[in-house]
Coordinates of C-alpha atoms in Angstrom, one line a residue:
X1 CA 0.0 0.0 0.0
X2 CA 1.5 3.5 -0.7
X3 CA -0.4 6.8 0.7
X4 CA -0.8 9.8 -1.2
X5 CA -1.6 13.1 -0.5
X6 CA -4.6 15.6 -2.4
X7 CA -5.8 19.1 -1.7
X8 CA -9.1 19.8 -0.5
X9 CA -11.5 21.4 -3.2
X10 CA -12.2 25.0 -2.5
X11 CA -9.3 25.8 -0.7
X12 CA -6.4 28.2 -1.1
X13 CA -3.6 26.6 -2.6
X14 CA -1.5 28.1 0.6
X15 CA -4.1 27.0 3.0
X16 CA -4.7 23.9 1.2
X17 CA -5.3 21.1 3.7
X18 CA -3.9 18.3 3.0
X19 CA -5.7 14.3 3.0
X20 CA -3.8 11.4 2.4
X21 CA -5.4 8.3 1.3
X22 CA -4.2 5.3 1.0
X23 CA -4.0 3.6 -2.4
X24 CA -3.6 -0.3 -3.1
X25 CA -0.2 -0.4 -4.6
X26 CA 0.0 -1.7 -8.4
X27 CA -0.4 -5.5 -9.2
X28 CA -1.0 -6.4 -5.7
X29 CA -5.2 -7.7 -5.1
X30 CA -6.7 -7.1 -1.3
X31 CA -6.5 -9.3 1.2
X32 CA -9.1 -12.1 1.8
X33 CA -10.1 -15.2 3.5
X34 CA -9.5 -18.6 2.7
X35 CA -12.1 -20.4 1.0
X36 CA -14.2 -23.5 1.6
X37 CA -12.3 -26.1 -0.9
X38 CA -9.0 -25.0 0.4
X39 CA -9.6 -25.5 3.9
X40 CA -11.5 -29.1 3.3
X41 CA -8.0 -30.3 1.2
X42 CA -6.1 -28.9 4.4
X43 CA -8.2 -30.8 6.6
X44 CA -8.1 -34.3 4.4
X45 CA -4.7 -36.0 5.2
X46 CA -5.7 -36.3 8.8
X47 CA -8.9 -37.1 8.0
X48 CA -7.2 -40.0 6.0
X49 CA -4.8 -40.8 8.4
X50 CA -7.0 -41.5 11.3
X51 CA -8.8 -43.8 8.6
X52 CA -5.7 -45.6 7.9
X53 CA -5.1 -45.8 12.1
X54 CA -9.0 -47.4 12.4
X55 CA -8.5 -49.7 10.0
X56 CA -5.2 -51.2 11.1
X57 CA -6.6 -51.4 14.2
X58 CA -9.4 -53.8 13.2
X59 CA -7.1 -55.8 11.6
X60 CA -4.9 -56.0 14.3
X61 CA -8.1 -57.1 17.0
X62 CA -9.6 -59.3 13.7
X63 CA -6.0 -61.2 14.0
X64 CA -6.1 -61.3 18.1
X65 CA -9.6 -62.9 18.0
X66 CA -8.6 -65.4 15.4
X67 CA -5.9 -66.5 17.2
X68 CA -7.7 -66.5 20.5
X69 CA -10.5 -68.6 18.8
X70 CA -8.9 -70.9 16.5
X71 CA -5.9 -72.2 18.1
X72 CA -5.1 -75.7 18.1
X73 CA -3.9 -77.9 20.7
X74 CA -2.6 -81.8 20.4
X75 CA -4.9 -83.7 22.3
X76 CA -5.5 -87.8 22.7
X77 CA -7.8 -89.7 20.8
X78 CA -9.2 -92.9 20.6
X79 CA -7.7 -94.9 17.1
X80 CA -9.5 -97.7 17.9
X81 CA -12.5 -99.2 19.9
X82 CA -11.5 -99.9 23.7
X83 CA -13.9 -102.8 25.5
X84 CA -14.5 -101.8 29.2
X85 CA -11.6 -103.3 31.5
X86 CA -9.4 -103.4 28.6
X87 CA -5.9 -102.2 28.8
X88 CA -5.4 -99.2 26.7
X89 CA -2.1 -99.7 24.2
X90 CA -0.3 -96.9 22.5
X91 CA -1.9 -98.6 19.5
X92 CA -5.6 -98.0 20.5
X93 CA -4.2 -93.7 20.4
X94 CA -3.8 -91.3 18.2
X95 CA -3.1 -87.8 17.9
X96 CA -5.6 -84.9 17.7
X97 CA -6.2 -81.2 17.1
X98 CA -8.8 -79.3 17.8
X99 CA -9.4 -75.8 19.1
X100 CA -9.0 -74.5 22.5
X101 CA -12.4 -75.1 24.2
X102 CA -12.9 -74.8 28.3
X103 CA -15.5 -77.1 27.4
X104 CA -13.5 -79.9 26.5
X105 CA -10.8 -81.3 28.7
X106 CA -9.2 -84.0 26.7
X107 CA -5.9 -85.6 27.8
X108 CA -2.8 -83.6 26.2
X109 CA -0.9 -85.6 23.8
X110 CA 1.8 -84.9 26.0
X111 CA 0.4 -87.7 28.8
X112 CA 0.1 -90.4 26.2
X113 CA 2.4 -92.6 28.4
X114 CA 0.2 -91.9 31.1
X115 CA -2.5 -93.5 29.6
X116 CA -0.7 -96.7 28.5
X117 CA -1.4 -99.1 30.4
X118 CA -4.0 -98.0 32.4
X119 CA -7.6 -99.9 32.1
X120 CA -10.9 -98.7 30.5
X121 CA -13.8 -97.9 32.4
X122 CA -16.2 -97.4 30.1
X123 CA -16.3 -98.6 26.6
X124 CA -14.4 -95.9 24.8
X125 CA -15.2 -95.8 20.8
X126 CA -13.1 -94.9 18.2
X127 CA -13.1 -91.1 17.2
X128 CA -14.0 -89.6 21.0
X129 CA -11.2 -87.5 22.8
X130 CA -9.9 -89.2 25.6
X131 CA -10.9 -88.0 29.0
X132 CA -9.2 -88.5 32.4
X133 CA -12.7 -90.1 33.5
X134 CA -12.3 -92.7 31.0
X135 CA -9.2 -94.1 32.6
X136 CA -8.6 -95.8 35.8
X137 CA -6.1 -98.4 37.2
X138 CA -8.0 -101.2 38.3
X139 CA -11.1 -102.5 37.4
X140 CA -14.3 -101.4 39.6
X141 CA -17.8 -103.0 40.3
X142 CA -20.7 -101.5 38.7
X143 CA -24.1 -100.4 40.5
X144 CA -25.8 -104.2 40.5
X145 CA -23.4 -106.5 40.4
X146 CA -21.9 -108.4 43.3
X147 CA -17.8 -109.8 43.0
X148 CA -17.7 -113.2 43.8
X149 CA -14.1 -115.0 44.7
X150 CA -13.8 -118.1 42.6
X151 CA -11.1 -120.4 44.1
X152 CA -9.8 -123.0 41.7
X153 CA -7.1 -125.3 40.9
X154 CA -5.0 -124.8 38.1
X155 CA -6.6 -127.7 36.6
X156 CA -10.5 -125.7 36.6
X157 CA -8.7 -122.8 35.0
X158 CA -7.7 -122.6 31.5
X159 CA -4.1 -122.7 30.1
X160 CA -4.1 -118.8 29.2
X161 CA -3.2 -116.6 32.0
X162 CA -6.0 -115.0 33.2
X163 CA -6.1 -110.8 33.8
X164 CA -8.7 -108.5 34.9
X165 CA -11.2 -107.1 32.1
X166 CA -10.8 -110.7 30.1
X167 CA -14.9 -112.2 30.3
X168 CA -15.2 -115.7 31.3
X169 CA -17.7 -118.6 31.7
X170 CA -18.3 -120.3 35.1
X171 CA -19.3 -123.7 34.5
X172 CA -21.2 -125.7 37.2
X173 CA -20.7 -129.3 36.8
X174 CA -22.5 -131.3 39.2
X175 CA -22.8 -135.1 40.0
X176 CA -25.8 -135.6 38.8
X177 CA -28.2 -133.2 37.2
X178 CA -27.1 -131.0 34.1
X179 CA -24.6 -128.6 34.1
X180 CA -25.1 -124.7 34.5
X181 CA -23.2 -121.8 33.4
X182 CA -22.7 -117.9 34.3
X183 CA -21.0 -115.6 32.5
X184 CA -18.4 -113.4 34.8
X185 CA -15.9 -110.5 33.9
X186 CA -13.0 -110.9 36.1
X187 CA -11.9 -108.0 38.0
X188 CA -8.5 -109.1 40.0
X189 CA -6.3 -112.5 39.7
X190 CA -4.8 -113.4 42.9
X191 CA -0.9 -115.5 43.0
X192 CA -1.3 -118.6 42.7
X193 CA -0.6 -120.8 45.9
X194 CA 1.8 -123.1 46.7
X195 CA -0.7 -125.8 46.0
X196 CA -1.2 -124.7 42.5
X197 CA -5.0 -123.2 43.7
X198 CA -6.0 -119.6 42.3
X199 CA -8.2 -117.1 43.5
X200 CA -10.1 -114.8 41.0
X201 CA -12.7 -112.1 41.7
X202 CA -15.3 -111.9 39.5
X203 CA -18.4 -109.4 38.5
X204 CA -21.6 -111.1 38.4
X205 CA -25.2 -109.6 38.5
X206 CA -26.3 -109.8 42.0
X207 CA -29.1 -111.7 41.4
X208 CA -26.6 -114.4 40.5
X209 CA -24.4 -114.2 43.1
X210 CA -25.9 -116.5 45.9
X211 CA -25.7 -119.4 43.2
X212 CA -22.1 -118.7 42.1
X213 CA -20.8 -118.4 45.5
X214 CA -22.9 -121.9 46.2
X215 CA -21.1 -123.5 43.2
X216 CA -17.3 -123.1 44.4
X217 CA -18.4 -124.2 47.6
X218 CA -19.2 -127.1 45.8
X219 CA -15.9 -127.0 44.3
X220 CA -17.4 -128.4 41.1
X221 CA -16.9 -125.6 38.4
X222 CA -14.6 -125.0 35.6
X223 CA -13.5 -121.5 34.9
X224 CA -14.2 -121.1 30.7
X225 CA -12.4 -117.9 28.9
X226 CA -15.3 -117.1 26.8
X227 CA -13.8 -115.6 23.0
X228 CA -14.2 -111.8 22.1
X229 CA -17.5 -111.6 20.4
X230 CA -19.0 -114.9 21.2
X231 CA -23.3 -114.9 22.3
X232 CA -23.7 -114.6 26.1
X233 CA -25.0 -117.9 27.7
X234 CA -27.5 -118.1 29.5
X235 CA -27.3 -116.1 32.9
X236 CA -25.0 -113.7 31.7
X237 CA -25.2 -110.5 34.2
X238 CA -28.0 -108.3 33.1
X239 CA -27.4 -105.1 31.5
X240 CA -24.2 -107.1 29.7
X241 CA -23.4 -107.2 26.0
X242 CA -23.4 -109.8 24.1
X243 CA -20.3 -112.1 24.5
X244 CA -18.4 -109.7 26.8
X245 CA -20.2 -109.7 30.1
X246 CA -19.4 -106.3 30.9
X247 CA -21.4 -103.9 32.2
X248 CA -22.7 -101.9 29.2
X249 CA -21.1 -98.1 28.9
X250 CA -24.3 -96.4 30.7
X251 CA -23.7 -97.9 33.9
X252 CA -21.8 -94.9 35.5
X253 CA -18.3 -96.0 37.0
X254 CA -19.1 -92.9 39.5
X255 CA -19.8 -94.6 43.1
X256 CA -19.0 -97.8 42.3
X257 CA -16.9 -100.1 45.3
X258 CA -13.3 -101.0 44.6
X259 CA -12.8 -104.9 44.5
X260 CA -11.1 -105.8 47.5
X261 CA -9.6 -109.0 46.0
X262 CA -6.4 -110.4 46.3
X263 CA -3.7 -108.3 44.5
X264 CA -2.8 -108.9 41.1
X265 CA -0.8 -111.6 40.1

């Protein structure tokens, strides 16, 4: 801006007041505001920025809750179909992952030597987890059946070594009148004496365990191993699958006695 300086009309020229005004110098425009489209473009990179902050902060919480949600563990599952009493092999295993569930409680793959050797008790199926409920060391009785002791000598047994979880036939041989049989799941082998004699507890249904008991009194039975997947004779314990004797896999282990049998030979 430059000022410059004109004399008021009607005046002298000696007495000539003077007014300065001020005049825009040349090529130069007034002053003014910003407009609307210039501020928006100011404002847009931290418009975009925070965008680009939101969005790689989804991502990042999308990638936590995958992770959280679908990560796998190796678990132990079942390779093969376990009978109850049976010992479990490192065969009957196999390796599993699935996703973290608080749910689910499988055995780690990690105690898979654990396992071995340990008894079934309950029938496990092939394809279920394994759970630390479907495990236990010895065999146990199951809500209705009695265990009876059957002493015999080692000629009333058969040659095969007998162990817990193996289903046998207990054969009632009589002077006179025909011969009777039950079907039993032993539960604990006892030594064997001096004498050659062997005691062996056995499951039975309790209905049937008055006339077992009355049989080895008797002295005249003869201990049968019964083969996987034979028919049940007659007076197999109730509740008991066919050619196994066992208890089926609904009778609870929960609350069941622990045989008090001889210990295992």
């Amino acid at each position: 801006m430059e000022n410059r300086t004109f004399a008021t009309p009607g005046a002298s020229t000696a007495g000539a007041a003077a007014v300065s005004v001020a005049v825009p110098e040349q090529g130069r425009g007034a002053p003014h505001a910003p407009g609307r489209n210039l501020r928006a473009r100011r404002r847009r990179p931290a418009v975009l920025a925070m965008a680009v902050a939101l969005i790689a902060a989804g991502g990042l919480g999308g990638a936590v809750l995958y992770n959280s949600t679908g990560q796998r563990v190796a678990v132990l599952a079942l390779a093969r179909d376990v009978p109850f009493g049976q010992v479990v092999t490192d065969a009957d295993l196999v390796v599993a992952r699935i996703a973290t569930d608080p749910a689910l409680k499988p055995l780690a793959a990690a105690e898979r030597g654990k396992a071995v050797g340990m008894r079934a008790s309950t029938d496990l199926r092939r394809g279920a987890l394994l759970l630390t409920a479907d495990l236990a060391q010895a065999l146990t009785v199951q809500p209705g059946q009695l265990l009876v002791g059957v002493s015999a000598k080692r000629t009333q047994l058969p040659a095969a070594r007998l162990t817990p979880g193996v289903s046998v036939v207990v054969v009632y041989t009589p002077d006179s009148g025909r011969p009777d049989s039950l079907s039993a799941l032993v539960v604990t082998v006892g030594r064997v004496d001096t004498d050659g004699s062997q005691v062996v507890d056995v499951a039975v249904a309790a209905t049937d365990a008055p006339r077992l008991a009355s049989w080895v009194a008797s002295g005249r039975i003869q201990v049968v191993l019964a083969p996987r997947g034979a028919a049940a004779p007659a007076g197999a314990p109730s509740g008991a699958p066919s050619g196994t004797g066992a208890p089926t896999a609904s009778a609870a282990p929960s609350g069941s006695a622990t045989p008090s049998g001889a210990g295992g030979g």
